[in-house]
Coordinates of C-alpha atoms in Angstrom, one line a residue:
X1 CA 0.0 0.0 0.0
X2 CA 1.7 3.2 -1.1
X3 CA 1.1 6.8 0.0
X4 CA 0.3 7.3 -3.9
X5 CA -2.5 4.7 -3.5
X6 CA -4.0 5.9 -0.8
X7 CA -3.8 9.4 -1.9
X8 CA -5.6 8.8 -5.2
X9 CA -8.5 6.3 -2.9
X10 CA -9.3 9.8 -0.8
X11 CA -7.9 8.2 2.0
X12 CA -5.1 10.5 2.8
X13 CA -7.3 13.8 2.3
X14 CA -4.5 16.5 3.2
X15 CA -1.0 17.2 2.8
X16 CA -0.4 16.9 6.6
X17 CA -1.8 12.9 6.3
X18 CA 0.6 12.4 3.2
X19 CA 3.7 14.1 4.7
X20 CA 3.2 12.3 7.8
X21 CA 3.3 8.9 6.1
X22 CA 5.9 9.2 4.2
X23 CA 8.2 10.9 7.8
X24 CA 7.1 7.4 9.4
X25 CA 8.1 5.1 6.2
X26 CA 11.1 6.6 6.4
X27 CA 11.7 6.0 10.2
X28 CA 10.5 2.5 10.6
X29 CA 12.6 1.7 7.2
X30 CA 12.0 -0.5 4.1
X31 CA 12.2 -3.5 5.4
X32 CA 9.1 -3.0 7.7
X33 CA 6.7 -1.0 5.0
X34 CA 4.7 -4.4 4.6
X35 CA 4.2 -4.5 7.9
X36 CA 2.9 -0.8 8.2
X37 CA 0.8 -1.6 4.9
X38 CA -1.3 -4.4 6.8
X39 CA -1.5 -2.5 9.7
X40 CA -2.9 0.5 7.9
X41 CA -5.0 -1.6 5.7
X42 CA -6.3 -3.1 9.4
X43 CA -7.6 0.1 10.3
X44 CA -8.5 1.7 7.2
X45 CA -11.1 -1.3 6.7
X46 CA -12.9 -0.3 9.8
X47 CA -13.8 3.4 9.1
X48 CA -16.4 2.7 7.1
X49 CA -19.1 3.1 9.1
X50 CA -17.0 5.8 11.5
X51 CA -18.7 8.8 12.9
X52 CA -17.4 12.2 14.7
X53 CA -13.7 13.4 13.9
X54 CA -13.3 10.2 11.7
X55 CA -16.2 10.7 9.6
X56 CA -14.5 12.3 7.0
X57 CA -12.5 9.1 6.3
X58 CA -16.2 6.8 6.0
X59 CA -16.7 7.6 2.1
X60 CA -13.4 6.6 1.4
X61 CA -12.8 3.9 3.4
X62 CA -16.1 2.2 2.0
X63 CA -14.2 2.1 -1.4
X64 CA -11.1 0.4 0.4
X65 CA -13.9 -2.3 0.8
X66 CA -14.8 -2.7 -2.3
X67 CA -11.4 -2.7 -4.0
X68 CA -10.5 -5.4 -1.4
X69 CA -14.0 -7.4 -2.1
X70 CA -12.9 -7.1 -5.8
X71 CA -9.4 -7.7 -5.8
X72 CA -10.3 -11.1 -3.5
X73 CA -13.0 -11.7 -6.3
X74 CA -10.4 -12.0 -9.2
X75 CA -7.1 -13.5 -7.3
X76 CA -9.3 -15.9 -6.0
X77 CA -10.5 -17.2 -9.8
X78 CA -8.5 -19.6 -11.2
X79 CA -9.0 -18.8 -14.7
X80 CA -7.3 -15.3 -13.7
X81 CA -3.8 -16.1 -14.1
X82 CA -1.3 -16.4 -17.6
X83 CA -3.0 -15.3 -20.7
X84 CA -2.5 -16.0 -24.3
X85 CA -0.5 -13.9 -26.6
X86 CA 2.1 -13.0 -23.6
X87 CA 0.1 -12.1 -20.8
X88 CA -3.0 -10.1 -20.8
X89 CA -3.2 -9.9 -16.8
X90 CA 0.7 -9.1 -16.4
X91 CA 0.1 -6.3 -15.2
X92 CA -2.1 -7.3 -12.4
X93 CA -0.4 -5.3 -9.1
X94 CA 2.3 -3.6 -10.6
X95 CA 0.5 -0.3 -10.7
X96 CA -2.2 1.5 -9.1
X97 CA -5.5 -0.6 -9.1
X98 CA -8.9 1.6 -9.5
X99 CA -12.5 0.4 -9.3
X100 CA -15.5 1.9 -11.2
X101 CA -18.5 2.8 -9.4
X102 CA -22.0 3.0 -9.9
X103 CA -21.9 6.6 -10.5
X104 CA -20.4 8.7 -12.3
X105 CA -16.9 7.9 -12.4
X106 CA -13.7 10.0 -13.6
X107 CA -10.5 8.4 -12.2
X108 CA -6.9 8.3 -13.9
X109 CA -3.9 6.4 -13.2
X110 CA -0.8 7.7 -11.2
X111 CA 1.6 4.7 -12.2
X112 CA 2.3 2.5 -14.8
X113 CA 0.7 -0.5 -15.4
X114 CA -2.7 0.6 -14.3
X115 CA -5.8 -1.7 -13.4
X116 CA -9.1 -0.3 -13.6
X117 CA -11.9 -2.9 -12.2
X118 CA -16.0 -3.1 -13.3
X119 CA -16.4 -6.0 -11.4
X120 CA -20.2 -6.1 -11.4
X121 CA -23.1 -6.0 -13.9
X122 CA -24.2 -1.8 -13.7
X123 CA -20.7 -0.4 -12.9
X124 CA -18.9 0.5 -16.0
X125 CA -20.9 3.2 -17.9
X126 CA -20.8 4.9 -20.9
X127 CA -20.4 8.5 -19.1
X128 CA -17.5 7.2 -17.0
X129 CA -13.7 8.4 -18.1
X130 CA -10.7 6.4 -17.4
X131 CA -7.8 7.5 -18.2
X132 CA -4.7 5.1 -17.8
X133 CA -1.8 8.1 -19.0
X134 CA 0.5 8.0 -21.2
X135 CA 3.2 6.4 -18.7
X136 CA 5.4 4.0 -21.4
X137 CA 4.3 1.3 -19.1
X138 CA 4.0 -2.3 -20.7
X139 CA -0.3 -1.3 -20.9
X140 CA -3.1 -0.4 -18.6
X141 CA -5.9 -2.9 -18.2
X142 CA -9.8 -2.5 -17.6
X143 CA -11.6 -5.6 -16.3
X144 CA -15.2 -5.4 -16.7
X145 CA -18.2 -7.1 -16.6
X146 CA -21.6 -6.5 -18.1
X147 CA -25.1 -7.6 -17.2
X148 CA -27.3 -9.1 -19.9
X149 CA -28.9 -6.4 -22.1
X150 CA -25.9 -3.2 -21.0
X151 CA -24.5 -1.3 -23.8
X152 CA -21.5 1.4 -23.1
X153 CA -19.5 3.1 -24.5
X154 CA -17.1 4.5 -21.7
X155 CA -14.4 7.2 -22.9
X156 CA -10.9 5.3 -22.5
X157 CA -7.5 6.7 -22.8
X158 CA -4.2 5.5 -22.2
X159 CA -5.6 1.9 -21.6
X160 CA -4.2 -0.6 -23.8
X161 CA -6.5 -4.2 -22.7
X162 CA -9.4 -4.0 -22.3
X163 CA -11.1 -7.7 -20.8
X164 CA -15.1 -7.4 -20.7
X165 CA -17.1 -10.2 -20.0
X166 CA -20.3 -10.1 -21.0
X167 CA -23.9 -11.2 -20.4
X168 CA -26.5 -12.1 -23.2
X169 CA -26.7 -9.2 -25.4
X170 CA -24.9 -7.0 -24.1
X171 CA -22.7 -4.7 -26.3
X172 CA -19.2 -2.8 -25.9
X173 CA -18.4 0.1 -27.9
X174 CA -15.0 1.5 -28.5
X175 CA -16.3 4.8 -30.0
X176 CA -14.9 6.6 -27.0
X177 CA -11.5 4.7 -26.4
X178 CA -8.9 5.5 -28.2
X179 CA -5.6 2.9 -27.6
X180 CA -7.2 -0.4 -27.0
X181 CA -4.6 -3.0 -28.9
X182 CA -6.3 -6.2 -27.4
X183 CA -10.0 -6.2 -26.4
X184 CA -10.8 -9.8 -24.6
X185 CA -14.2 -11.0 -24.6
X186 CA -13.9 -13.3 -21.6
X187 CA -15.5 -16.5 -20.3
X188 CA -19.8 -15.1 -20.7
X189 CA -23.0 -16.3 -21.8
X190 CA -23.5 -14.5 -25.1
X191 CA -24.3 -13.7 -27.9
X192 CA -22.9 -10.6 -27.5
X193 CA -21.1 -7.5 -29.4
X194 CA -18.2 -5.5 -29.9
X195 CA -19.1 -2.5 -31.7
X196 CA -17.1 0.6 -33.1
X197 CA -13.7 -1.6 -33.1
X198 CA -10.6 0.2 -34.5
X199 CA -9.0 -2.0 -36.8
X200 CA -5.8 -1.8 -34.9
X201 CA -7.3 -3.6 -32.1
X202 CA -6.8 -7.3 -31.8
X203 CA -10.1 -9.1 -30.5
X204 CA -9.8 -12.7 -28.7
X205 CA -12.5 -15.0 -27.1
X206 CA -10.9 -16.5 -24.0
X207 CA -11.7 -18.9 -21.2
X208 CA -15.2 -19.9 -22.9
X209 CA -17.0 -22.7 -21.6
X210 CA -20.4 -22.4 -22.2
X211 CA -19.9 -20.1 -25.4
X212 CA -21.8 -18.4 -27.9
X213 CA -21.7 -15.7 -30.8
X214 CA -19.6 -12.5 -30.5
X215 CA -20.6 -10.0 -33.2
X216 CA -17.3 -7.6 -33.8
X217 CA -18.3 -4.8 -35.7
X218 CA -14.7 -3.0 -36.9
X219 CA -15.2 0.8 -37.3
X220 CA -13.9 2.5 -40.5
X221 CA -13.8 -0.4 -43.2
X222 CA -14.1 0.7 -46.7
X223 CA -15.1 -2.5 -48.5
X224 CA -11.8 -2.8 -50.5
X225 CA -9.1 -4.8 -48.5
X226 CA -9.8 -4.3 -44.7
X227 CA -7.7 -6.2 -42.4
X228 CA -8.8 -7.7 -38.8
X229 CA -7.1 -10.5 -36.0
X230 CA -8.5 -12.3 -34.0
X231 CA -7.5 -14.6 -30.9
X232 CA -8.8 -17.5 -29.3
X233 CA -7.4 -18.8 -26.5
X234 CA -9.4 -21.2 -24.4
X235 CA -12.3 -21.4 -26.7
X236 CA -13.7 -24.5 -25.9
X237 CA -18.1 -23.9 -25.5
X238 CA -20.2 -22.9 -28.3
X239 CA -18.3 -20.0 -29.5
X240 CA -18.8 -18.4 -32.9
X241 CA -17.0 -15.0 -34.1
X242 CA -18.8 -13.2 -36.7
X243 CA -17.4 -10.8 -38.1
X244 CA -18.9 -8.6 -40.8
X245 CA -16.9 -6.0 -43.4
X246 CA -13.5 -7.7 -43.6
X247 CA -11.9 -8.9 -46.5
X248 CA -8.6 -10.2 -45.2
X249 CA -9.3 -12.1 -41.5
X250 CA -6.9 -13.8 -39.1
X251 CA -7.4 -16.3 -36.7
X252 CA -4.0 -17.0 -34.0
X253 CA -5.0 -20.5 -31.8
X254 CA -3.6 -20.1 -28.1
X255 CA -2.8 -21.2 -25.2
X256 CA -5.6 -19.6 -22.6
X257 CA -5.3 -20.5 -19.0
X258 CA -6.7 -23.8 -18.8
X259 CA -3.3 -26.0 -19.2
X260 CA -5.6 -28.9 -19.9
X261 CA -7.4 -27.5 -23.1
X262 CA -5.4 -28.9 -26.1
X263 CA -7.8 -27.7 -28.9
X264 CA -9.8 -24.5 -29.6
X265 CA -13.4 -24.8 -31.0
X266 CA -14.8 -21.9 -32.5
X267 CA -17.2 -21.1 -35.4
X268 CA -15.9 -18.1 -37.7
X269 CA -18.9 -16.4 -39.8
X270 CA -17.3 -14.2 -42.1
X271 CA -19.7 -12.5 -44.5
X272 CA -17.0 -10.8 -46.3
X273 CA -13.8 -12.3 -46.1
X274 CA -11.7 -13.4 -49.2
X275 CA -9.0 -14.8 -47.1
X276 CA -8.9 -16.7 -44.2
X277 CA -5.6 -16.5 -42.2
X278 CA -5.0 -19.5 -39.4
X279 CA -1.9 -19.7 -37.6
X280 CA -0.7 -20.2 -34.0
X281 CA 0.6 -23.4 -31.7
X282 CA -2.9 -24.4 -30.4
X283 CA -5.1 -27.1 -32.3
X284 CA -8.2 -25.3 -34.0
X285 CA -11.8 -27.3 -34.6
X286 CA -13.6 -24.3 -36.6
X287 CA -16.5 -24.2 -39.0
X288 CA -15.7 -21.4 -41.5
X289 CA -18.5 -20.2 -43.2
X290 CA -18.5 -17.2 -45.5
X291 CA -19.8 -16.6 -49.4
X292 CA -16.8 -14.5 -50.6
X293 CA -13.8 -16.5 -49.4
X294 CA -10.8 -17.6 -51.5
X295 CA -8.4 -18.5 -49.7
X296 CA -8.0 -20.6 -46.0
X297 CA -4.4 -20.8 -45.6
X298 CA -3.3 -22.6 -42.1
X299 CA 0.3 -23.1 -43.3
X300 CA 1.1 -20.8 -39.4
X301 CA -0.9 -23.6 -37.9
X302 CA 1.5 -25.7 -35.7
X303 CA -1.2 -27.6 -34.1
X304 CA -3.5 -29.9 -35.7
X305 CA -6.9 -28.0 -37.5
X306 CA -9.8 -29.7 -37.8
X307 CA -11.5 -27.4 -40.4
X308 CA -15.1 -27.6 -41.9
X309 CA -15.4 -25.3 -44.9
X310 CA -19.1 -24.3 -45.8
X311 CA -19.1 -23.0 -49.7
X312 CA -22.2 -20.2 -49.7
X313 CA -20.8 -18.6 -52.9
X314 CA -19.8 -20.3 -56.6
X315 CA -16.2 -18.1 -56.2
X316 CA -13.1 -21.2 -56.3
X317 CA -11.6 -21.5 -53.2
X318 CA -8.0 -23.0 -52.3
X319 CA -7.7 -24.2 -48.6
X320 CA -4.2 -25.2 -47.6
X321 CA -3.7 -27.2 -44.4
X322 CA -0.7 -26.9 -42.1
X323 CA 1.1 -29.3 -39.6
X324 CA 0.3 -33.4 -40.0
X325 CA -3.4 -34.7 -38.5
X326 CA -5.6 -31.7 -40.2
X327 CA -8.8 -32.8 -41.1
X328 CA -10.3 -30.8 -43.7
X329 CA -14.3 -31.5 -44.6
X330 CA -15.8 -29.2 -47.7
X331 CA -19.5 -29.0 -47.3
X332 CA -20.7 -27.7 -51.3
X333 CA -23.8 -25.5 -50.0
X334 CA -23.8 -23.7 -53.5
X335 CA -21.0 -25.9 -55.4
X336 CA -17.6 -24.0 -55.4
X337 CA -15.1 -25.9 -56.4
X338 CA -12.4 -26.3 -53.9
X339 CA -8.4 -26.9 -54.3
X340 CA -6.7 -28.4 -50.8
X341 CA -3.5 -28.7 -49.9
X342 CA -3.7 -31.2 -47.1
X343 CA -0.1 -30.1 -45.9
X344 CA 2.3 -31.9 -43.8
X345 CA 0.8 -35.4 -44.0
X346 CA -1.4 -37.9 -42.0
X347 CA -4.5 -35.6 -43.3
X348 CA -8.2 -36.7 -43.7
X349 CA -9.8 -34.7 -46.4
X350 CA -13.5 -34.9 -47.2
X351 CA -15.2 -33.5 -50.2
X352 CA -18.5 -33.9 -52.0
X353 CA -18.7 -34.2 -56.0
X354 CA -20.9 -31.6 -56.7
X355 CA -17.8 -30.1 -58.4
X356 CA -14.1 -30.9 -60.3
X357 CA -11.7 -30.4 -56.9
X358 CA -8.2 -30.7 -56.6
X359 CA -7.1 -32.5 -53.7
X360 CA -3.3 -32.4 -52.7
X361 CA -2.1 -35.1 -49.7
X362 CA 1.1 -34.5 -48.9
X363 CA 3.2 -36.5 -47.2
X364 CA 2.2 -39.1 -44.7
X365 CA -0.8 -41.8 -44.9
X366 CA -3.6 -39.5 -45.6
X367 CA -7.6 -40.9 -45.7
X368 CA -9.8 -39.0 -48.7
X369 CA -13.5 -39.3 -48.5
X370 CA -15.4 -38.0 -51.5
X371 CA -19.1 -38.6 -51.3
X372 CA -22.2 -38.1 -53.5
X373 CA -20.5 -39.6 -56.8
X374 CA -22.5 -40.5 -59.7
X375 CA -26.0 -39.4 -59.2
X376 CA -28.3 -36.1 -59.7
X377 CA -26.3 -34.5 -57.6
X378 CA -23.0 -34.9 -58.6
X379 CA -21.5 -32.4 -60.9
X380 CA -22.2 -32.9 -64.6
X381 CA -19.9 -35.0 -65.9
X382 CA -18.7 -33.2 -69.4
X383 CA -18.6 -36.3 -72.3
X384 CA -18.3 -33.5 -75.5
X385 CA -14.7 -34.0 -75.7
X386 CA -11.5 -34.5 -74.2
X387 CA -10.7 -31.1 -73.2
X388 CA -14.4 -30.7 -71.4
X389 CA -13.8 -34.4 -69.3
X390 CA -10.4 -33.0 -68.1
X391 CA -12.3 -29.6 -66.8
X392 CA -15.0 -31.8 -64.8
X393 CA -13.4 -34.8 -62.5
X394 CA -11.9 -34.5 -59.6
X395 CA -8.1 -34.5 -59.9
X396 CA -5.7 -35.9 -57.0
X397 CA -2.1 -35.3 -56.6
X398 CA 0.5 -36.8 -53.8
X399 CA -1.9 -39.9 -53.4
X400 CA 0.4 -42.9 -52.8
X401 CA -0.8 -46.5 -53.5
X402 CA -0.1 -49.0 -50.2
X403 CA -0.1 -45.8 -47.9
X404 CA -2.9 -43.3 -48.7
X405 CA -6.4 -44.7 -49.2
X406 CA -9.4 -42.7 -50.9
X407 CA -13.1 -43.6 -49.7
X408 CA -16.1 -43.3 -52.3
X409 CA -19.3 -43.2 -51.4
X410 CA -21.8 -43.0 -54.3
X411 CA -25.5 -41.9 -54.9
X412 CA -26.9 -45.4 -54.6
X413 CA -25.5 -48.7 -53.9
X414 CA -21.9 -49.5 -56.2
X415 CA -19.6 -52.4 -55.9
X416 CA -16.0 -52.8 -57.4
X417 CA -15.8 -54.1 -60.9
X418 CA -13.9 -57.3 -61.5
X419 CA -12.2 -56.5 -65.3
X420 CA -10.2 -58.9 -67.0
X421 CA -6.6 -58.0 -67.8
X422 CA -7.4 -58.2 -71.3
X423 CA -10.3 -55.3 -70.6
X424 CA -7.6 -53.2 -68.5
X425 CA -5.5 -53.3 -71.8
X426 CA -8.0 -52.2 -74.3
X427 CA -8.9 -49.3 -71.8
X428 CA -5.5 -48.2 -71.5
X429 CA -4.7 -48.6 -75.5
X430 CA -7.6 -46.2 -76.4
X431 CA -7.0 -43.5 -77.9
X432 CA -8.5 -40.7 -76.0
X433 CA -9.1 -40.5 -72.3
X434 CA -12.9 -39.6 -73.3
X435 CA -12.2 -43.3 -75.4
X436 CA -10.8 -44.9 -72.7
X437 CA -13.4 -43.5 -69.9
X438 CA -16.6 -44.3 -71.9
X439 CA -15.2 -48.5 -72.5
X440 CA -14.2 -48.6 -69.1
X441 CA -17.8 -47.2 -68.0
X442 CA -19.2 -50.2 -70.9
X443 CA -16.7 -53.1 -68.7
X444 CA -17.9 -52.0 -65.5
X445 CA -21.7 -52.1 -66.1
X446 CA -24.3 -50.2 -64.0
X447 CA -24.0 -49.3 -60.5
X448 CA -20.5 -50.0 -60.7
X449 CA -17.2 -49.1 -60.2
X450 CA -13.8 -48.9 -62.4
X451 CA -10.4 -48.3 -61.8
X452 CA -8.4 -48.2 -64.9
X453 CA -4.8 -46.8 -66.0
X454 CA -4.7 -44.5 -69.0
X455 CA -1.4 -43.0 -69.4
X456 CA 0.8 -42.5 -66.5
X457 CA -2.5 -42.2 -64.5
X458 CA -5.0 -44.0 -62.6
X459 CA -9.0 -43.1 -62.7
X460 CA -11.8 -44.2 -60.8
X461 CA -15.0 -44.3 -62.5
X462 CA -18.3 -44.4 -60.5
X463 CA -20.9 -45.6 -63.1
X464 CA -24.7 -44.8 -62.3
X465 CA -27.6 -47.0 -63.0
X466 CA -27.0 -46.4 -66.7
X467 CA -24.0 -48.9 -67.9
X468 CA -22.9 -46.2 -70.7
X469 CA -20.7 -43.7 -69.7
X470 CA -23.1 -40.4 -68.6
X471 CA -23.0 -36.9 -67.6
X472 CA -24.1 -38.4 -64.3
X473 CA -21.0 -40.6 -63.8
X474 CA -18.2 -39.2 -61.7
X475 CA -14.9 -39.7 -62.6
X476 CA -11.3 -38.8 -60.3
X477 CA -8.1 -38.7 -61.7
X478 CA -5.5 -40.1 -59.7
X479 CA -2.1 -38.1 -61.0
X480 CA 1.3 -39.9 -61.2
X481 CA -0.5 -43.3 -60.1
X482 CA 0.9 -45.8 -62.2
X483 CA -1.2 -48.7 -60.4
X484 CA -3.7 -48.8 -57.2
X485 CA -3.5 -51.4 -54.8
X486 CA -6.7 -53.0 -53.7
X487 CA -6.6 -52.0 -50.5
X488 CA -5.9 -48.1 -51.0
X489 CA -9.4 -47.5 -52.2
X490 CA -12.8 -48.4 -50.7
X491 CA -16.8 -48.0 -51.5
X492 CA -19.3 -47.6 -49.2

């Protein structure tokens, strides 16, 4: 307890209280200010309710309570200690620690490192000032929490994290702040939303159990190439970011405070994004959904991501995975074809056949699933010419025979075709693929499917009911594969 701190709590009221303090510091020595610091903190506690000459100490002393009652409140969570990204709480004591009342508040910051504390629903209000200086500190902090329904918007300078947890509905503006860098929505029932967001700031979703949407709303985008970041650490409930009006987004996977969380699960709604940016050392399960995306690059992804890509838009989209165990699953809502790059190895990939993708493995023993072949719903297979066929399967690269293994479901019920060596011959002596396709979908017969070499490739063909080769077929290419071992490919 310093004279600083008790000056700025209206405990030391005049310059004879302040001078006199710091004469008895000085004479009792350094080693025993703890001491005098409990001891004052002792008596200071029990003026609250004081009345004749101490009266003038009762306002005062009632807000020593309360910065004690809150202080006890968060040191005594467990979810309040290291933070992602550094440290968000670091800090936590090193400078003077202010709490907000239910009034009116106006309070600034006499040392680096400042805390300012909302710790209850109705607290933090949209005509309160804090003001954390300009001190060159490391970053002043304000810790607040609002009830279900709040919406503020209180005028913040100087204060660098800002950590609000929030109840359903409620709503944070940063109209009125003007040097957040990281703004933490923290373990709440939501949804909830961050409005008026510089796009400077970096928003995160940490310690989440029970979860739900956070709307961000960035101030000042201009529809061309807006930027935005955002962190989760410790998102493991039912959390969705949405966040509208950004063109490039990324997405860092942390370590929160839970040492036992291993994986971050989030849903990112992005309405306008054309890249997706994934990166960071924590494993990500995310459904990304968005109608203008591109690109999802997780090459920065050192831990495993288990991704699942909803298409709302026809725009071709390239998704390239990072470290080795991604799972990647393309769900074709509106049938934009999809390019992946499974990355390091040991992938599963899933993709439907509503359109010609390009899968790359990678290294390792990867699994790929593609379902809905042959049938209605399948992409139209292109039989006018050679050129047209190539523009319409589904072409894979980096598959390995005896290692990788590639899972076809069809439309309706298909069994492997049993074709003569002779047959396999005549199919790969044609002279066109289109040739070659359409004999090997005559061999095969109805409800069946083909593998067959032409060239110095291997391609699967997944024959409908019809035994001649249709624009309801569905054909993958299998590049470089010069045969395919039995095992390496199944039907279900």
């Amino acid at each position: 307890m310093s004279t600083v701190l008790l000056t700025n709590l209206g405990l030391l009221p005049n310059a004879g209280l302040q001078s006199a303090l710091r004469d008895y510091l000085v004479v009792v020595g350094k080693t025993n200010v703890g001491i005098v610091a409990v001891q004052l903190g002792s008596i200071l506690s029990g003026l609250e309710g004081a009345t004749g000459d101490q009266a003038i100490y009762a306002a005062a002393a009632a807000r020593w309570n309360s910065e004690l009652a809150a202080s006890h409140a968060y040191s005594s969570n467990p979810a309040n200690g290291m933070g992602p990204i550094g440290n968000p709480y670091f800090n936590v004591g090193t400078g003077t620690t202010l709490t907000v009342t239910n009034g009116v508040d106006v309070l600034s910051g006499t040392l680096y490192d400042d805390v300012f504390l909302a710790p209850a629903p109705g607290l933090l209000g949209s005509p309160d000032i804090l003001n954390g200086g300009g001190d060159g500190g490391r970053g002043d902090m304000l810790m607040a929490t609002l009830g279900g329904g709040e919406s503020v918007a209180p005028k913040l300078y100087g204060i660098e994290t800002v950590i609000i947890t929030a109840g359903e509905s409620a709503k944070f503006s940063s109209a009125n702040a003007t040097d957040i860098k990281m703004l933490w929505g923290d373990g709440a029932t939501r949804p909830a939303t961050f409005a008026d967001v510089s796009l400077k700031t970096t928003v995160g979703v940490q310690n989440s159990l029970s979860g739900g949407p956070l709307t961000v709303k960035f101030a000042g985008t201009s529809g061309t190439l807006d930027s935005a970041n955002i962190v989760l650490a410790d998102a493991t409930g039912l959390d969705e970011v949405i966040v509208p009006g950004i063109e490039l987004l990324s997405v860092y996977s942390s370590a929160g405070n839970v040492a036992t969380t291993t994986t971050n699960t989030a849903r990112i709604t992005a309405d306008a994004a054309e890249e997706i940016r994934i990166w960071g050392d924590q494993a990500l399960t995310t459904t990304v959904i968005g109608s203008h995306v591109e690109v999802i690059n997780a090459t920065g992804l050192t831990g495993a991501l288990d991704l699942a890509f909803t298409t709302t838009g026809s725009t071709p989209v390239g998704i390239i995975g990072g470290t080795a165990g991604d799972r990647i699953n393309v769900n074709e809502a509106s049938g934009g074809r999809v390019a992946i790059d499974a990355g390091a190895g040991d992938d599963t990939v899933i993709v439907g056949a509503a359109n010609a993708h390009e899968v790359t493995l990678g290294r390792g023993s990867d699994t790929l699933t593609i379902v809905g072949l042959a049938g209605a719903t399948a992409r139209d297979l292109d039989t006018s010419s050679d050129a047209a066929l190539g523009r319409s399967f589904i072409r894979v690269t980096d598959f390995e025979s005896g290692a990788d293994v590639i899972r076809l479901f069809g439309s309706d019920s298909t069994a492997k075709a049993a074709p003569a060596s002779a047959q396999l011959a005549s199919i790969a002596a044609a002279s066109s693929l289109l040739d070659a396709t359409a004999l090997a979908a005559a061999t095969a017969g109805a409800n069946k499917v083909i593998a067959f070499r032409y060239g110095a490739d291997t391609y699967i063909l997944v024959n409908d009911g019809v035994a001649a080769l249709g624009a309801n077929d569905s054909l993958v290419k299998l590049t470089g594969v010069a045969a395919l071992a039995d095992a390496s490919w199944t039907l279900a």
